[in-house]
Amino acid sequence: MTAVTPASFSRNDLLSALLVVLIWGTNFVAMKIGLRDLTPFQLGAARYIFAVLPLILFLRPPKMPARWIIAYGLCQGVGQFGLLFLSLRVGMSAALASVILQTQVFFTAFFGFALLRERASRALKYGLLLAALGLICFAMNYLGSSHAGGTNAAGFALCLSAAAMWAASNIVVRRAQHHTPQFDVVNFMVWCSLVPILPFIGLTLAFDPPELRWHWLEAPLATWLSAAYLGWMATILGYAMWTRLLKRHPVNRVAPFSLGVPVVGIAAGMIALGDVITGWQWGGIALIVAALLCTMFGGRWLKS
């Protein structure tokens, strides 16, 4: 089946994309709250335990080779969120993480070209150039400074690595859909969420300090509500809608929608957590937003 073009986005598709932006923008605050009482690996396990329960009791496994379920669970679960939670713990603010993570557009476009032979339009190329300049601004923030604006270089590098793993999971979805005629998004997301649980438990037993391994038993209600939000809203609902969009449209056209996440993420981080943003970071944010506008509307402007 031939995928529809970006111009064929229905109203429901657009509403789904905007709801994903809202959920994913605010979920960075939930991550920070959860990491107050849980280690990154514990929060990863809690996120996916909530994601699979109770739906896995009622949904059958997807009718596809297990390699796609395992690959997506490892890339999106252990890879993207394991690295992201570590980033937020070692030195990355919620507001800036919501921006840095959107560099997945670079990796998605590159992987889409290299593996799926998807071509980038002129508008997308210009948008990626603007986003690259924004990334340079973020990097400039750390030159001569080990800690700036509530973040540090280690957190930046881990967050960038998480973006690459998000892009890898986008490609897995496209390949899985291509090889699965009857692709059920919700079943796929729920059963993929089962994959990261044991790896996260293993990681916490291997690397977390012994005194913190049972600290989750004393976690307050806010921590568990944050984990539930990450599992049910950000993982199942958010990624189910995102995956459905990837199923209906080319990957290098859906991915730029995620650039709207920083708008919500920055506001949520500053309001809820008091995140501080430096001048270089504001410059990077402005360029990322410009990249979004160029990517989403540049095709129309270039034709006019």
mmCIF file of C-alpha atoms in Angstrom, residues 122-253:
data_model
loop_
_atom_site.group_PDB
_atom_site.id
_atom_site.type_symbol
_atom_site.label_atom_id
_atom_site.label_comp_id
_atom_site.label_asym_id
_atom_site.label_seq_id
_atom_site.Cartn_x
_atom_site.Cartn_y
_atom_site.Cartn_z
ATOM 1 C CA ARG A 122 13.994 21.196 -0.148
ATOM 2 C CA ALA A 123 11.920 22.489 2.772
ATOM 3 C CA LEU A 124 13.104 19.623 4.975
ATOM 4 C CA LYS A 125 16.737 20.195 3.939
ATOM 5 C CA TYR A 126 16.511 23.888 4.851
ATOM 6 C CA GLY A 127 14.809 22.960 8.112
ATOM 7 C CA LEU A 128 17.580 20.511 8.960
ATOM 8 C CA LEU A 129 20.193 23.192 8.224
ATOM 9 C CA LEU A 130 18.504 25.586 10.647
ATOM 10 C CA ALA A 131 18.260 22.847 13.251
ATOM 11 C CA ALA A 132 21.972 22.098 12.766
ATOM 12 C CA LEU A 133 22.788 25.735 13.515
ATOM 13 C CA GLY A 134 20.609 25.462 16.613
ATOM 14 C CA LEU A 135 22.563 22.414 17.709
ATOM 15 C CA ILE A 136 25.783 24.382 17.328
ATOM 16 C CA CYS A 137 24.353 27.054 19.628
ATOM 17 C CA PHE A 138 23.640 24.429 22.266
ATOM 18 C CA ALA A 139 27.189 23.098 21.937
ATOM 19 C CA MET A 140 28.628 26.631 22.246
ATOM 20 C CA ASN A 141 26.893 26.894 25.608
ATOM 21 C CA TYR A 142 29.337 24.356 27.062
ATOM 22 C CA LEU A 143 32.595 25.770 25.679
ATOM 23 C CA GLY A 144 34.594 26.971 28.662
ATOM 24 C CA SER A 145 31.816 26.012 31.062
ATOM 25 C CA SER A 146 31.280 22.658 32.782
ATOM 26 C CA HIS A 147 27.781 23.582 33.925
ATOM 27 C CA ALA A 148 25.551 26.163 32.259
ATOM 28 C CA GLY A 149 21.866 26.846 32.515
ATOM 29 C CA GLY A 150 21.219 23.840 34.751
ATOM 30 C CA THR A 151 22.847 21.437 32.281
ATOM 31 C CA ASN A 152 26.272 20.021 31.495
ATOM 32 C CA ALA A 153 28.125 18.448 28.569
ATOM 33 C CA ALA A 154 27.594 14.871 29.789
ATOM 34 C CA GLY A 155 23.848 15.395 29.966
ATOM 35 C CA PHE A 156 23.924 16.971 26.507
ATOM 36 C CA ALA A 157 25.799 13.990 25.003
ATOM 37 C CA LEU A 158 23.483 11.443 26.606
ATOM 38 C CA CYS A 159 20.403 13.329 25.423
ATOM 39 C CA LEU A 160 21.804 13.467 21.883
ATOM 40 C CA SER A 161 22.403 9.709 22.009
ATOM 41 C CA ALA A 162 18.807 9.216 23.146
ATOM 42 C CA ALA A 163 17.673 11.160 20.067
ATOM 43 C CA ALA A 164 19.609 8.762 17.832
ATOM 44 C CA MET A 165 17.891 5.800 19.469
ATOM 45 C CA TRP A 166 14.485 7.441 18.953
ATOM 46 C CA ALA A 167 15.304 7.746 15.252
ATOM 47 C CA ALA A 168 16.319 4.079 15.157
ATOM 48 C CA SER A 169 12.950 3.135 16.650
ATOM 49 C CA ASN A 170 11.207 5.190 13.944
ATOM 50 C CA ILE A 171 12.951 3.116 11.292
ATOM 51 C CA VAL A 172 12.044 -0.136 13.048
ATOM 52 C CA VAL A 173 8.368 0.901 12.980
ATOM 53 C CA ARG A 174 8.501 1.569 9.258
ATOM 54 C CA ARG A 175 10.208 -1.756 8.538
ATOM 55 C CA ALA A 176 7.789 -3.634 10.804
ATOM 56 C CA GLN A 177 4.796 -2.030 9.101
ATOM 57 C CA HIS A 178 6.220 -2.806 5.673
ATOM 58 C CA HIS A 179 6.538 -6.501 6.524
ATOM 59 C CA THR A 180 3.207 -6.737 8.403
ATOM 60 C CA PRO A 181 0.061 -6.271 6.267
ATOM 61 C CA GLN A 182 -2.249 -6.181 9.315
ATOM 62 C CA PHE A 183 -0.265 -3.856 11.568
ATOM 63 C CA ASP A 184 -2.092 -3.157 14.855
ATOM 64 C CA VAL A 185 -0.566 -0.103 16.534
ATOM 65 C CA VAL A 186 -1.875 -0.578 20.091
ATOM 66 C CA ASN A 187 -1.004 -4.273 20.245
ATOM 67 C CA PHE A 188 2.440 -3.454 18.910
ATOM 68 C CA MET A 189 3.084 -0.712 21.494
ATOM 69 C CA VAL A 190 1.862 -2.752 24.470
ATOM 70 C CA TRP A 191 3.858 -5.879 23.642
ATOM 71 C CA CYS A 192 6.950 -3.835 22.763
ATOM 72 C CA SER A 193 6.672 -2.226 26.204
ATOM 73 C CA LEU A 194 7.144 -5.652 27.774
ATOM 74 C CA VAL A 195 10.659 -5.904 26.307
ATOM 75 C CA PRO A 196 12.506 -3.178 28.324
ATOM 76 C CA ILE A 197 11.305 -4.262 31.792
ATOM 77 C CA LEU A 198 13.781 -7.082 32.437
ATOM 78 C CA PRO A 199 16.750 -5.185 30.953
ATOM 79 C CA PHE A 200 15.985 -2.194 33.190
ATOM 80 C CA ILE A 201 15.681 -4.443 36.249
ATOM 81 C CA GLY A 202 18.982 -6.063 35.322
ATOM 82 C CA LEU A 203 20.633 -2.674 34.892
ATOM 83 C CA THR A 204 19.439 -1.438 38.262
ATOM 84 C CA LEU A 205 20.740 -4.596 39.971
ATOM 85 C CA ALA A 206 24.063 -4.283 38.175
ATOM 86 C CA PHE A 207 24.765 -0.560 38.422
ATOM 87 C CA ASP A 208 22.590 1.143 41.060
ATOM 88 C CA PRO A 209 24.175 1.527 44.517
ATOM 89 C CA PRO A 210 22.898 -1.201 46.869
ATOM 90 C CA GLU A 211 21.381 1.364 49.232
ATOM 91 C CA LEU A 212 19.159 2.683 46.406
ATOM 92 C CA ARG A 213 17.885 -0.627 45.053
ATOM 93 C CA TRP A 214 14.895 -0.698 47.408
ATOM 94 C CA HIS A 215 14.467 3.052 47.764
ATOM 95 C CA TRP A 216 11.473 2.884 45.415
ATOM 96 C CA LEU A 217 9.442 1.317 48.249
ATOM 97 C CA GLU A 218 9.521 4.704 50.012
ATOM 98 C CA ALA A 219 8.675 6.778 46.933
ATOM 99 C CA PRO A 220 5.781 9.253 47.427
ATOM 100 C CA LEU A 221 2.534 9.253 45.479
ATOM 101 C CA ALA A 222 3.773 11.975 43.121
ATOM 102 C CA THR A 223 6.538 9.657 41.913
ATOM 103 C CA TRP A 224 4.111 6.877 41.065
ATOM 104 C CA LEU A 225 1.701 9.274 39.381
ATOM 105 C CA SER A 226 4.617 10.489 37.262
ATOM 106 C CA ALA A 227 5.521 6.912 36.335
ATOM 107 C CA ALA A 228 1.880 6.191 35.473
ATOM 108 C CA TYR A 229 1.743 9.298 33.252
ATOM 109 C CA LEU A 230 4.925 8.197 31.497
ATOM 110 C CA GLY A 231 3.596 4.675 31.006
ATOM 111 C CA TRP A 232 -0.022 5.199 30.045
ATOM 112 C CA MET A 233 -0.011 8.630 28.411
ATOM 113 C CA ALA A 234 3.489 9.216 27.015
ATOM 114 C CA THR A 235 4.216 5.596 26.054
ATOM 115 C CA ILE A 236 0.962 3.889 25.082
ATOM 116 C CA LEU A 237 -1.248 6.784 23.989
ATOM 117 C CA GLY A 238 1.509 9.054 22.675
ATOM 118 C CA TYR A 239 3.516 6.419 20.837
ATOM 119 C CA ALA A 240 0.407 4.639 19.541
ATOM 120 C CA MET A 241 -0.701 7.872 17.864
ATOM 121 C CA TRP A 242 2.863 8.567 16.694
ATOM 122 C CA THR A 243 3.226 5.065 15.279
ATOM 123 C CA ARG A 244 -0.124 5.323 13.517
ATOM 124 C CA LEU A 245 1.081 8.520 11.844
ATOM 125 C CA LEU A 246 4.296 6.747 10.794
ATOM 126 C CA LYS A 247 2.158 3.970 9.350
ATOM 127 C CA ARG A 248 0.154 6.408 7.231
ATOM 128 C CA HIS A 249 2.865 8.877 6.170
ATOM 129 C CA PRO A 250 6.579 8.866 5.196
ATOM 130 C CA VAL A 251 8.883 8.823 8.214
ATOM 131 C CA ASN A 252 10.793 11.960 7.201
ATOM 132 C CA ARG A 253 7.499 13.872 7.056
#
